[in-house]
């Protein structure tokens, strides 16, 4: 965060190419700035691009995960977990275990139902009554 410097109206804080003197851009006091490594950008391109897009074109609107993320009910890719070159034997064993778990989860039925009838409802109501009586007897509020 730039705590010092000018606002855009006062010239901003200029980014200049040290070799050519070319003006590359500017930011102002109170705006966040960072330089990301090539690897960070390559591994997070979608997120960085969305942040730039919202900053330039959407008034800083929140960046939301795209559908397909696990928290949104999305699913994984092909199911193949890549081997990690040079990983230890225990690391490779862990990868194989994850692959087995993924295969087992994918083999589960897509929908499961719970059977429920009046007997189940009556049993739960009876249990709740017993608990209420216990609380009253022990004067628990």
Tab-separated table of C-alpha atoms in Angstrom:
chain	number	residue	atom	x	y	z
A	1	UNK	CA	0.000	0.000	0.000
A	2	UNK	CA	1.412	3.364	-0.924
A	3	UNK	CA	1.121	5.425	2.273
A	4	UNK	CA	2.869	8.404	0.732
A	5	UNK	CA	2.835	10.031	-2.658
A	6	UNK	CA	0.459	11.947	-4.866
A	7	UNK	CA	-3.108	11.273	-5.940
A	8	UNK	CA	-3.689	10.804	-9.687
A	9	UNK	CA	-4.834	14.432	-9.890
A	10	UNK	CA	-1.419	15.504	-8.590
A	11	UNK	CA	0.590	13.332	-10.976
A	12	UNK	CA	0.365	10.052	-9.089
A	13	UNK	CA	3.318	7.796	-8.390
A	14	UNK	CA	4.956	7.038	-11.738
A	15	UNK	CA	6.321	3.669	-12.835
A	16	UNK	CA	9.183	4.276	-15.242
A	17	UNK	CA	11.364	1.877	-17.251
A	18	UNK	CA	14.855	2.473	-15.851
A	19	UNK	CA	16.583	1.794	-19.185
A	20	UNK	CA	14.388	3.848	-21.525
A	21	UNK	CA	12.668	6.313	-19.210
A	22	UNK	CA	9.324	5.194	-20.712
A	23	UNK	CA	6.289	5.898	-18.513
A	24	UNK	CA	4.689	2.484	-17.825
A	25	UNK	CA	1.848	3.523	-15.558
A	26	UNK	CA	1.017	5.123	-12.271
A	27	UNK	CA	-0.750	4.467	-9.025
A	28	UNK	CA	-1.774	6.797	-6.262
A	29	UNK	CA	-1.542	7.065	-2.522
A	30	UNK	CA	-3.840	4.480	-0.918
A	31	UNK	CA	-3.779	2.028	-3.836
A	32	UNK	CA	-2.231	-1.402	-3.448
A	33	UNK	CA	0.605	-2.355	-5.768
A	34	UNK	CA	2.720	-5.466	-6.202
A	35	UNK	CA	5.017	-7.193	-8.599
A	36	UNK	CA	4.323	-10.904	-9.002
A	37	UNK	CA	6.875	-13.428	-10.184
A	38	UNK	CA	6.354	-15.137	-13.536
A	39	UNK	CA	5.608	-18.405	-11.718
A	40	UNK	CA	3.026	-16.771	-9.441
A	41	UNK	CA	1.275	-15.277	-12.449
A	42	UNK	CA	1.438	-18.527	-14.431
A	43	UNK	CA	-0.043	-20.498	-11.522
A	44	UNK	CA	-2.739	-17.905	-10.696
A	45	UNK	CA	-3.376	-16.258	-14.053
A	46	UNK	CA	-7.166	-16.508	-13.782
A	47	UNK	CA	-7.212	-14.802	-10.380
A	48	UNK	CA	-4.727	-12.060	-11.270
A	49	UNK	CA	-6.529	-11.345	-14.554
A	50	UNK	CA	-9.877	-11.131	-12.735
A	51	UNK	CA	-8.436	-8.714	-10.163
A	52	UNK	CA	-7.035	-6.496	-12.914
A	53	UNK	CA	-10.344	-6.654	-14.807
A	54	UNK	CA	-12.407	-5.669	-11.770
A	55	UNK	CA	-10.001	-2.841	-10.966
A	56	UNK	CA	-10.034	-1.407	-14.488
A	57	UNK	CA	-13.552	-2.131	-15.714
A	58	UNK	CA	-15.901	-3.105	-12.860
A	59	UNK	CA	-15.308	-0.464	-10.208
A	60	UNK	CA	-13.445	-2.831	-7.900
A	61	UNK	CA	-16.342	-5.313	-7.611
A	62	UNK	CA	-15.558	-8.422	-5.544
A	63	UNK	CA	-13.957	-11.307	-7.413
A	64	UNK	CA	-16.102	-14.409	-6.977
A	65	UNK	CA	-15.080	-18.023	-7.613
A	66	UNK	CA	-16.315	-19.359	-10.918
A	67	UNK	CA	-18.790	-22.256	-10.814
A	68	UNK	CA	-16.906	-25.506	-10.680
A	69	UNK	CA	-14.886	-24.718	-7.582
A	70	UNK	CA	-15.338	-27.467	-4.996
A	71	UNK	CA	-17.157	-25.187	-2.531
A	72	UNK	CA	-19.712	-24.484	-5.270
A	73	UNK	CA	-20.338	-28.178	-5.869
A	74	UNK	CA	-17.790	-28.469	-8.665
A	75	UNK	CA	-15.875	-31.578	-9.532
A	76	UNK	CA	-12.242	-32.315	-10.136
A	77	UNK	CA	-10.610	-32.737	-13.494
A	78	UNK	CA	-9.758	-36.020	-15.132
A	79	UNK	CA	-9.110	-37.773	-11.854
A	80	UNK	CA	-5.487	-38.398	-12.682
A	81	UNK	CA	-3.169	-37.027	-10.044
A	82	UNK	CA	0.175	-36.286	-11.671
A	83	UNK	CA	3.235	-37.940	-10.286
A	84	UNK	CA	5.650	-35.545	-8.749
A	85	UNK	CA	9.107	-35.982	-10.194
A	86	UNK	CA	11.560	-36.802	-7.478
A	87	UNK	CA	8.865	-37.288	-4.827
A	88	UNK	CA	9.777	-39.686	-2.071
A	89	UNK	CA	8.322	-43.193	-1.965
A	90	UNK	CA	5.952	-42.093	0.807
A	91	UNK	CA	4.897	-39.107	-1.338
A	92	UNK	CA	4.130	-41.413	-4.275
A	93	UNK	CA	2.226	-43.708	-1.906
A	94	UNK	CA	0.162	-40.737	-0.735
A	95	UNK	CA	-0.616	-39.805	-4.338
A	96	UNK	CA	-1.770	-43.367	-5.044
A	97	UNK	CA	-3.945	-43.303	-1.897
A	98	UNK	CA	-5.569	-40.051	-3.029
A	99	UNK	CA	-6.202	-41.595	-6.456
A	100	UNK	CA	-7.914	-44.589	-4.799
A	101	UNK	CA	-10.097	-42.308	-2.675
A	102	UNK	CA	-11.053	-40.250	-5.741
A	103	UNK	CA	-11.971	-43.438	-7.635
A	104	UNK	CA	-14.086	-44.673	-4.706
A	105	UNK	CA	-15.907	-41.345	-4.416
A	106	UNK	CA	-16.608	-41.278	-8.152
A	107	UNK	CA	-18.012	-44.829	-7.907
A	108	UNK	CA	-20.619	-43.749	-5.329
A	109	UNK	CA	-24.191	-43.420	-6.555
A	110	UNK	CA	-24.965	-39.886	-7.629
A	111	UNK	CA	-28.058	-39.699	-5.394
A	112	UNK	CA	-28.765	-41.340	-2.084
A	113	UNK	CA	-32.039	-41.327	-0.224
A	114	UNK	CA	-32.869	-41.823	3.424
A	115	UNK	CA	-35.953	-43.865	4.153
A	116	UNK	CA	-38.164	-42.182	6.761
A	117	UNK	CA	-41.523	-43.248	8.106
A	118	UNK	CA	-43.945	-42.448	10.922
A	119	UNK	CA	-42.229	-44.918	13.272
A	120	UNK	CA	-38.969	-42.961	12.956
A	121	UNK	CA	-40.765	-39.669	13.621
A	122	UNK	CA	-42.536	-41.100	16.687
A	123	UNK	CA	-39.256	-42.472	18.095
A	124	UNK	CA	-37.555	-39.087	17.732
A	125	UNK	CA	-40.477	-37.269	19.345
A	126	UNK	CA	-40.393	-39.738	22.255
A	127	UNK	CA	-36.646	-39.202	22.715
A	128	UNK	CA	-37.110	-35.431	22.667
A	129	UNK	CA	-39.818	-35.732	25.346
A	130	UNK	CA	-37.472	-37.825	27.517
A	131	UNK	CA	-34.768	-35.171	27.186
A	132	UNK	CA	-37.229	-32.405	28.072
A	133	UNK	CA	-38.314	-34.352	31.179
A	134	UNK	CA	-34.641	-34.840	32.187
A	135	UNK	CA	-34.003	-31.104	31.835
A	136	UNK	CA	-37.099	-30.233	33.890
A	137	UNK	CA	-36.214	-32.768	36.585
A	138	UNK	CA	-32.662	-31.388	36.861
A	139	UNK	CA	-33.950	-27.802	36.655
A	140	UNK	CA	-31.772	-27.118	33.596
A	141	UNK	CA	-32.759	-24.024	31.669
